[in-house]
Amino acid sequence: MIKKYVIERLSWIMLVILQLLFIIFVASIDSEIPLMPIVYLVFLSLIMFMIFFVIRYNIETKFYKSLEERDNNLDLSRLANAESPFEKIIEHGMTNHVQLLKQTASHNLIMLEQEKDDLLSWIHEVKTPLTAMHLMIDRLDEGVMKTQLTYEWLRIHLLLDQQLHQRRIPFIENDLYIEHTHLETIIFSEIKTLQSWCIQKGIGFDIQLEVPEVLSDAKWLAFILRQLLTNAVKNSKETDIRITSYQQDDHTLLEVKDHGRGIDPKDLSRIFDRGFTSTTLHQDNAATGMGLYLAKKAAQSLLIQIHVQSTMGIGSTFTLTFPQKNEFVKITSV
């Protein structure tokens, strides 16, 4: 800060030094003015100026130091009191700017909440005709038309479900209910939802649950598994998807393993990124790139770790590692 202060006051410093040098110069060329007393007075003046400079430095930089050290937020309470007129101009300008930013942020938050509520309301409204459509499809005779309509209905259903949970994830802590959850119930329910799609693609399931239940939130765990199973079914054809649970190092692990096309090694680190689809199938316009991203976000709130292993042309394995019971102290108190 002292370097900046010297640079800021450099013109004043140069003015004082030039004045003192000018006095010595005049005394040296004027024989009637004694030189040594003038030099002595200049020396005393220089010492006084240095003392004055140090005092003013501590006074004038106090406000700017607090301005430089303040946190990058809208809180001005830790800012030093403005004393000089210029400091008061800065403080007044910052106060007005902060108030404007707070008003804008508050307005944007209200608009965002309104938009979220409107979208959630719209999704729930759409579910009614979607349910009626599903009942109408069930009345159709078996055939290609019914299979195709069921598949398209399922796509709409899954996309709406993604949107619904995407809007809820920022407030997931308010929606958690940790309990002993039966894996078989959740898995079979999700498989039943995907049944028509699996039949169309000739996909079966091999389920082996050595650990029948986990401590988690049933609704959000079902959503995570829905994304993993949807991803596995989408990338597989005429194979079985293997779902297993087992105990390892006091943790429960749940694996979803498919024998599909696999994931390119250069994509592995990006598959959980928002909006990322694929570099090998970049022309797939139906992919949203949100499923695995939302699954990862929900898993983080449940303290579940998601790991993936994949080989191109062989398949992928997604592993959910559930936390120990004592780790839930962090979220059960929410």
Tab-separated table of C-alpha atoms in Angstrom:
chain	number	residue	atom	x	y	z
A	1	MET	CA	0.000	0.000	0.000
A	2	ILE	CA	2.875	2.406	0.764
A	3	LYS	CA	4.177	2.048	-2.785
A	4	LYS	CA	0.757	2.953	-4.167
A	5	TYR	CA	0.523	5.900	-1.766
A	6	VAL	CA	3.932	7.220	-2.878
A	7	ILE	CA	2.898	6.936	-6.523
A	8	GLU	CA	-0.405	8.694	-5.744
A	9	ARG	CA	1.375	11.569	-3.943
A	10	LEU	CA	4.446	11.650	-6.206
A	11	SER	CA	3.577	15.046	-7.712
A	12	TRP	CA	3.259	16.606	-4.229
A	13	ILE	CA	6.526	15.025	-3.102
A	14	MET	CA	8.325	16.329	-6.188
A	15	LEU	CA	6.852	19.789	-5.622
A	16	VAL	CA	8.166	19.966	-2.037
A	17	ILE	CA	11.601	18.647	-3.022
A	18	LEU	CA	11.872	21.104	-5.912
A	19	GLN	CA	10.889	23.986	-3.635
A	20	LEU	CA	13.583	23.059	-1.095
A	21	LEU	CA	16.180	22.664	-3.841
A	22	PHE	CA	15.135	26.017	-5.304
A	23	ILE	CA	15.661	27.712	-1.908
A	24	ILE	CA	19.170	26.213	-1.640
A	25	PHE	CA	19.894	27.276	-5.229
A	26	VAL	CA	18.828	30.886	-4.534
A	27	ALA	CA	20.913	30.974	-1.343
A	28	SER	CA	23.943	29.648	-3.200
A	29	ILE	CA	23.859	32.339	-5.915
A	30	ASP	CA	22.887	35.226	-3.634
A	31	SER	CA	25.880	36.261	-1.551
A	32	GLU	CA	23.732	38.227	0.874
A	33	ILE	CA	21.854	35.069	1.988
A	34	PRO	CA	23.882	32.801	4.298
A	35	LEU	CA	23.979	29.304	2.761
A	36	MET	CA	24.559	27.077	5.818
A	37	PRO	CA	21.578	28.353	7.857
A	38	ILE	CA	19.382	27.891	4.753
A	39	VAL	CA	20.644	24.311	4.315
A	40	TYR	CA	19.937	23.662	7.981
A	41	LEU	CA	16.375	25.027	7.633
A	42	VAL	CA	15.843	22.936	4.493
A	43	PHE	CA	17.028	19.844	6.377
A	44	LEU	CA	14.594	20.536	9.225
A	45	SER	CA	11.807	21.163	6.728
A	46	LEU	CA	12.556	17.847	5.046
A	47	ILE	CA	12.369	15.996	8.387
A	48	MET	CA	9.060	17.708	9.186
A	49	PHE	CA	7.733	16.775	5.773
A	50	MET	CA	8.712	13.111	6.284
A	51	ILE	CA	6.941	13.037	9.657
A	52	PHE	CA	3.907	14.689	8.085
A	53	PHE	CA	4.035	12.150	5.217
A	54	VAL	CA	4.006	9.161	7.616
A	55	ILE	CA	1.129	10.598	9.652
A	56	ARG	CA	-0.925	11.344	6.551
A	57	TYR	CA	-0.144	7.917	5.151
A	58	ASN	CA	-1.721	6.192	8.177
A	59	ILE	CA	-4.739	8.507	8.095
A	60	GLU	CA	-5.407	8.552	4.346
A	61	THR	CA	-4.844	4.859	3.637
A	62	LYS	CA	-7.050	3.472	6.437
A	63	PHE	CA	-10.194	3.704	4.304
A	64	TYR	CA	-8.519	2.328	1.178
A	65	LYS	CA	-6.926	-0.550	3.102
A	66	SER	CA	-10.349	-1.628	4.348
A	67	LEU	CA	-11.634	-1.265	0.788
A	68	GLU	CA	-8.823	-3.473	-0.547
A	69	GLU	CA	-9.132	-6.118	2.183
A	70	ARG	CA	-12.929	-6.408	2.196
A	71	ASP	CA	-14.584	-9.622	1.073
A	72	ASN	CA	-15.939	-9.767	-2.441
A	73	ASN	CA	-19.566	-9.347	-1.427
A	74	LEU	CA	-22.202	-6.674	-0.884
A	75	ASP	CA	-21.439	-6.187	2.810
A	76	LEU	CA	-20.028	-2.710	3.496
A	77	SER	CA	-20.211	-2.925	7.299
A	78	ARG	CA	-16.485	-3.677	7.662
A	79	LEU	CA	-15.506	-0.700	5.564
A	80	ALA	CA	-13.637	2.019	7.528
A	81	ASN	CA	-15.451	5.282	8.105
A	82	ALA	CA	-14.921	7.785	5.308
A	83	GLU	CA	-13.357	11.013	6.589
A	84	SER	CA	-12.121	13.025	3.631
A	85	PRO	CA	-14.529	14.463	1.022
A	86	PHE	CA	-13.216	12.138	-1.693
A	87	GLU	CA	-13.592	9.085	0.566
A	88	LYS	CA	-17.189	10.125	1.263
A	89	ILE	CA	-17.837	10.371	-2.487
A	90	ILE	CA	-16.509	6.819	-2.931
A	91	GLU	CA	-18.515	5.521	0.051
A	92	HIS	CA	-21.696	7.186	-1.189
A	93	GLY	CA	-21.205	5.770	-4.689
A	94	MET	CA	-20.543	2.256	-3.373
A	95	THR	CA	-23.544	2.394	-1.038
A	96	ASN	CA	-25.871	3.415	-3.874
A	97	HIS	CA	-24.390	0.756	-6.144
A	98	VAL	CA	-24.780	-1.971	-3.507
A	99	GLN	CA	-28.388	-0.984	-2.874
A	100	LEU	CA	-29.090	-1.150	-6.599
A	101	LEU	CA	-27.439	-4.578	-6.854
A	102	LYS	CA	-29.432	-5.877	-3.877
A	103	GLN	CA	-32.688	-4.613	-5.386
A	104	THR	CA	-31.811	-6.202	-8.733
A	105	ALA	CA	-30.812	-9.480	-7.081
A	106	SER	CA	-34.013	-9.518	-5.036
A	107	HIS	CA	-36.110	-8.832	-8.137
A	108	ASN	CA	-34.296	-11.544	-10.121
A	109	LEU	CA	-34.758	-14.025	-7.260
A	110	ILE	CA	-38.481	-13.326	-7.153
A	111	MET	CA	-38.721	-13.744	-10.931
A	112	LEU	CA	-36.695	-16.972	-10.768
A	113	GLU	CA	-38.929	-18.368	-8.036
A	114	GLN	CA	-41.998	-17.404	-10.053
A	115	GLU	CA	-40.572	-19.070	-13.145
A	116	LYS	CA	-39.743	-22.204	-11.158
A	117	ASP	CA	-43.226	-22.349	-9.660
A	118	ASP	CA	-44.827	-21.803	-13.084
A	119	LEU	CA	-42.717	-24.561	-14.638
A	120	LEU	CA	-43.470	-26.999	-11.809
A	121	SER	CA	-47.161	-26.189	-12.136
A	122	TRP	CA	-46.966	-26.728	-15.898
A	123	ILE	CA	-45.201	-30.069	-15.470
A	124	HIS	CA	-47.881	-31.271	-13.060
A	125	GLU	CA	-50.589	-30.083	-15.466
A	126	VAL	CA	-48.968	-31.947	-18.365
A	127	LYS	CA	-48.825	-35.154	-16.323
A	128	THR	CA	-52.632	-35.386	-16.375
A	129	PRO	CA	-53.041	-35.691	-20.181
A	130	LEU	CA	-49.866	-37.800	-20.247
A	131	THR	CA	-51.464	-40.293	-17.857
A	132	ALA	CA	-54.622	-40.309	-19.954
A	133	MET	CA	-52.524	-40.900	-23.060
A	134	HIS	CA	-50.854	-43.873	-21.417
A	135	LEU	CA	-54.237	-45.397	-20.563
A	136	MET	CA	-55.344	-44.917	-24.179
A	137	ILE	CA	-52.163	-46.572	-25.466
A	138	ASP	CA	-52.771	-49.547	-23.147
A	139	ARG	CA	-56.167	-50.099	-24.798
A	140	LEU	CA	-54.578	-50.502	-28.218
A	141	ASP	CA	-54.055	-53.956	-29.631
A	142	GLU	CA	-50.508	-55.249	-29.592
A	143	GLY	CA	-48.571	-54.079	-32.614
A	144	VAL	CA	-45.893	-51.842	-33.990
A	145	MET	CA	-47.999	-48.727	-33.484
A	146	LYS	CA	-48.525	-49.439	-29.784
A	147	THR	CA	-44.816	-50.132	-29.286
A	148	GLN	CA	-43.799	-46.913	-30.998
A	149	LEU	CA	-46.385	-44.813	-29.129
A	150	THR	CA	-45.331	-46.353	-25.812
A	151	TYR	CA	-41.684	-45.559	-26.525
A	152	GLU	CA	-42.461	-41.923	-27.415
A	153	TRP	CA	-44.683	-41.611	-24.338
A	154	LEU	CA	-41.835	-42.919	-22.204
A	155	ARG	CA	-39.415	-40.372	-23.667
A	156	ILE	CA	-41.799	-37.521	-22.824
A	157	HIS	CA	-42.339	-38.941	-19.342
A	158	LEU	CA	-38.595	-39.173	-18.639
A	159	LEU	CA	-37.896	-35.672	-19.979
A	160	LEU	CA	-40.630	-34.189	-17.791
A	161	ASP	CA	-39.291	-36.126	-14.822
A	162	GLN	CA	-35.819	-34.707	-15.468
A	163	GLN	CA	-37.182	-31.161	-15.619
A	164	LEU	CA	-39.150	-31.665	-12.418
A	165	HIS	CA	-36.141	-32.915	-10.470
A	166	GLN	CA	-33.829	-30.336	-12.029
A	167	ARG	CA	-35.983	-27.586	-10.524
A	168	ARG	CA	-36.088	-29.337	-7.151
A	169	ILE	CA	-32.380	-30.127	-6.806
A	170	PRO	CA	-31.353	-26.629	-5.546
A	171	PHE	CA	-33.737	-27.216	-2.620
A	172	ILE	CA	-33.080	-30.931	-2.188
A	173	GLU	CA	-32.008	-30.495	1.455
A	174	ASN	CA	-35.601	-29.498	2.285
A	175	ASP	CA	-36.945	-32.657	0.667
A	176	LEU	CA	-34.714	-35.361	2.147
A	177	TYR	CA	-36.066	-38.131	4.359
A	178	ILE	CA	-33.382	-40.649	5.280
A	179	GLU	CA	-34.702	-44.137	6.017
A	180	HIS	CA	-33.950	-47.801	5.420
A	181	THR	CA	-34.792	-48.243	1.754
A	182	HIS	CA	-35.355	-51.593	0.049
A	183	LEU	CA	-33.318	-51.695	-3.142
A	184	GLU	CA	-35.438	-54.408	-4.749
A	185	THR	CA	-38.603	-52.304	-4.511
A	186	ILE	CA	-36.976	-49.286	-6.144
A	187	ILE	CA	-35.144	-51.252	-8.838
A	188	PHE	CA	-38.183	-53.286	-9.867
A	189	SER	CA	-40.335	-50.147	-9.999
A	190	GLU	CA	-37.851	-48.406	-12.310
A	191	ILE	CA	-37.477	-51.482	-14.509
A	192	LYS	CA	-41.262	-51.697	-14.841
A	193	THR	CA	-41.336	-48.084	-16.069
A	194	LEU	CA	-38.738	-48.923	-18.724
A	195	GLN	CA	-40.299	-52.301	-19.569
A	196	SER	CA	-41.688	-51.446	-23.010
A	197	TRP	CA	-38.398	-49.864	-24.077
A	198	CYS	CA	-36.437	-52.866	-22.827
A	199	ILE	CA	-38.719	-55.296	-24.670
A	200	GLN	CA	-38.328	-53.268	-27.854
A	201	LYS	CA	-34.519	-53.454	-27.588
A	202	GLY	CA	-34.383	-57.057	-26.334
A	203	ILE	CA	-32.827	-56.102	-22.991
A	204	GLY	CA	-33.121	-58.181	-19.831
A	205	PHE	CA	-31.956	-57.718	-16.247
A	206	ASP	CA	-29.788	-59.839	-13.976
A	207	ILE	CA	-30.361	-58.705	-10.388
A	208	GLN	CA	-28.280	-59.973	-7.467
A	209	LEU	CA	-28.681	-58.036	-4.250
A	210	GLU	CA	-26.441	-59.337	-1.482
A	211	VAL	CA	-27.321	-56.207	0.519
A	212	PRO	CA	-31.121	-55.826	0.304
A	213	GLU	CA	-31.445	-52.341	1.791
A	214	VAL	CA	-29.534	-49.093	2.249
A	215	LEU	CA	-29.922	-45.989	4.363
A	216	SER	CA	-30.968	-43.239	1.955
A	217	ASP	CA	-33.832	-41.143	0.608
A	218	ALA	CA	-36.049	-43.474	-1.428
A	219	LYS	CA	-37.421	-40.863	-3.829
A	220	TRP	CA	-34.090	-39.323	-4.764
A	221	LEU	CA	-32.311	-42.687	-4.876
A	222	ALA	CA	-34.988	-43.844	-7.329
A	223	PHE	CA	-34.283	-40.780	-9.458
A	224	ILE	CA	-30.528	-41.536	-9.500
A	225	LEU	CA	-31.141	-45.167	-10.484
A	226	ARG	CA	-33.629	-44.019	-13.135
A	227	GLN	CA	-30.908	-41.971	-14.828
A	228	LEU	CA	-28.371	-44.802	-14.655
A	229	LEU	CA	-30.826	-47.407	-15.966
A	230	THR	CA	-32.038	-45.076	-18.719
A	231	ASN	CA	-28.448	-44.496	-19.758
A	232	ALA	CA	-27.719	-48.238	-19.704
A	233	VAL	CA	-30.813	-49.121	-21.763
A	234	LYS	CA	-30.119	-46.330	-24.276
A	235	ASN	CA	-26.580	-47.593	-24.905
A	236	SER	CA	-27.411	-51.324	-24.992
A	237	LYS	CA	-29.190	-53.720	-27.309
A	238	GLU	CA	-30.119	-57.411	-26.964
A	239	THR	CA	-28.059	-57.872	-23.808
A	240	ASP	CA	-28.638	-58.121	-20.075
A	241	ILE	CA	-28.059	-55.289	-17.645
A	242	ARG	CA	-26.570	-56.566	-14.397
A	243	ILE	CA	-27.511	-54.923	-11.110
A	244	THR	CA	-25.656	-56.063	-7.991
A	245	SER	CA	-25.225	-54.849	-4.426
A	246	TYR	CA	-22.528	-55.932	-1.986
A	247	GLN	CA	-20.559	-54.834	1.069
A	248	GLN	CA	-16.995	-53.514	0.831
A	249	ASP	CA	-14.950	-51.770	3.540
A	250	ASP	CA	-18.066	-51.105	5.655
A	251	HIS	CA	-19.728	-49.409	2.671
A	252	THR	CA	-22.627	-50.695	0.576
A	253	LEU	CA	-21.972	-50.637	-3.165
A	254	LEU	CA	-24.570	-50.850	-5.926
A	255	GLU	CA	-23.408	-51.568	-9.482
A	256	VAL	CA	-25.284	-51.071	-12.748
A	257	LYS	CA	-23.368	-52.844	-15.483
A	258	ASP	CA	-24.328	-52.887	-19.165
A	259	HIS	CA	-22.754	-54.511	-22.206
A	260	GLY	CA	-23.439	-51.654	-24.576
A	261	ARG	CA	-21.267	-49.472	-26.752
A	262	GLY	CA	-19.216	-48.086	-23.859
A	263	ILE	CA	-17.811	-44.621	-23.306
A	264	ASP	CA	-14.863	-43.130	-25.134
A	265	PRO	CA	-11.894	-42.707	-22.720
A	266	LYS	CA	-11.650	-39.001	-23.547
A	267	ASP	CA	-15.294	-38.554	-22.498
A	268	LEU	CA	-15.080	-40.314	-19.118
A	269	SER	CA	-14.048	-37.220	-17.190
A	270	ARG	CA	-16.872	-35.162	-18.743
A	271	ILE	CA	-19.947	-37.420	-18.671
A	272	PHE	CA	-21.214	-35.810	-15.441
A	273	ASP	CA	-20.809	-32.273	-16.802
A	274	ARG	CA	-23.942	-30.232	-17.417
A	275	GLY	CA	-25.127	-30.526	-21.023
A	276	PHE	CA	-22.353	-32.901	-22.147
A	277	THR	CA	-23.617	-35.593	-24.504
A	278	SER	CA	-20.819	-37.342	-26.377
A	279	THR	CA	-17.975	-36.697	-28.777
A	280	THR	CA	-18.443	-39.976	-30.609
A	281	LEU	CA	-22.226	-39.532	-31.035
A	282	HIS	CA	-22.335	-35.754	-31.255
A	283	GLN	CA	-25.051	-35.923	-33.894
A	284	ASP	CA	-27.519	-37.439	-31.415
A	285	ASN	CA	-29.982	-34.539	-31.153
A	286	ALA	CA	-32.256	-36.460	-28.760
A	287	ALA	CA	-29.653	-36.456	-25.982
A	288	THR	CA	-29.971	-33.669	-23.411
A	289	GLY	CA	-26.779	-34.265	-21.445
A	290	MET	CA	-28.675	-33.688	-18.200
A	291	GLY	CA	-29.408	-37.185	-16.849
A	292	LEU	CA	-26.001	-38.080	-15.444
A	293	TYR	CA	-25.388	-34.482	-14.388
A	294	LEU	CA	-28.570	-34.446	-12.292
A	295	ALA	CA	-27.796	-37.913	-10.914
A	296	LYS	CA	-24.395	-36.676	-9.753
A	297	LYS	CA	-25.907	-33.562	-8.134
A	298	ALA	CA	-28.527	-35.598	-6.279
A	299	ALA	CA	-25.920	-38.168	-5.209
A	300	GLN	CA	-23.726	-35.451	-3.689
A	301	SER	CA	-26.593	-34.326	-1.459
A	302	LEU	CA	-27.111	-37.943	-0.343
A	303	LEU	CA	-23.345	-38.363	0.274
A	304	ILE	CA	-23.303	-41.067	-2.420
A	305	GLN	CA	-20.206	-41.365	-4.576
A	306	ILE	CA	-20.638	-42.306	-8.237
A	307	HIS	CA	-17.786	-43.968	-10.112
A	308	VAL	CA	-17.752	-45.194	-13.691
A	309	GLN	CA	-15.588	-47.664	-15.566
A	310	SER	CA	-16.047	-48.211	-19.273
A	311	THR	CA	-14.448	-49.824	-22.295
A	312	MET	CA	-15.451	-48.981	-25.854
A	313	GLY	CA	-17.438	-51.809	-27.422
A	314	ILE	CA	-17.634	-53.801	-24.175
A	315	GLY	CA	-19.808	-51.774	-21.820
A	316	SER	CA	-19.926	-49.527	-18.769
A	317	THR	CA	-20.212	-50.021	-15.032
A	318	PHE	CA	-21.629	-47.318	-12.784
A	319	THR	CA	-20.985	-47.855	-9.068
A	320	LEU	CA	-22.852	-46.132	-6.254
A	321	THR	CA	-20.959	-46.103	-2.957
A	322	PHE	CA	-23.291	-45.395	-0.062
A	323	PRO	CA	-22.046	-43.626	3.074
A	324	GLN	CA	-21.761	-45.211	6.486
A	325	LYS	CA	-24.510	-44.552	9.018
A	326	ASN	CA	-22.500	-42.071	11.059
A	327	GLU	CA	-21.896	-39.941	7.946
A	328	PHE	CA	-25.616	-39.181	7.775
A	329	VAL	CA	-25.337	-36.996	10.843
A	330	LYS	CA	-24.418	-34.227	8.369
A	331	ILE	CA	-27.740	-34.363	6.549
A	332	THR	CA	-30.290	-35.937	8.860
A	333	SER	CA	-30.302	-32.773	10.942
A	334	VAL	CA	-31.395	-30.698	7.936
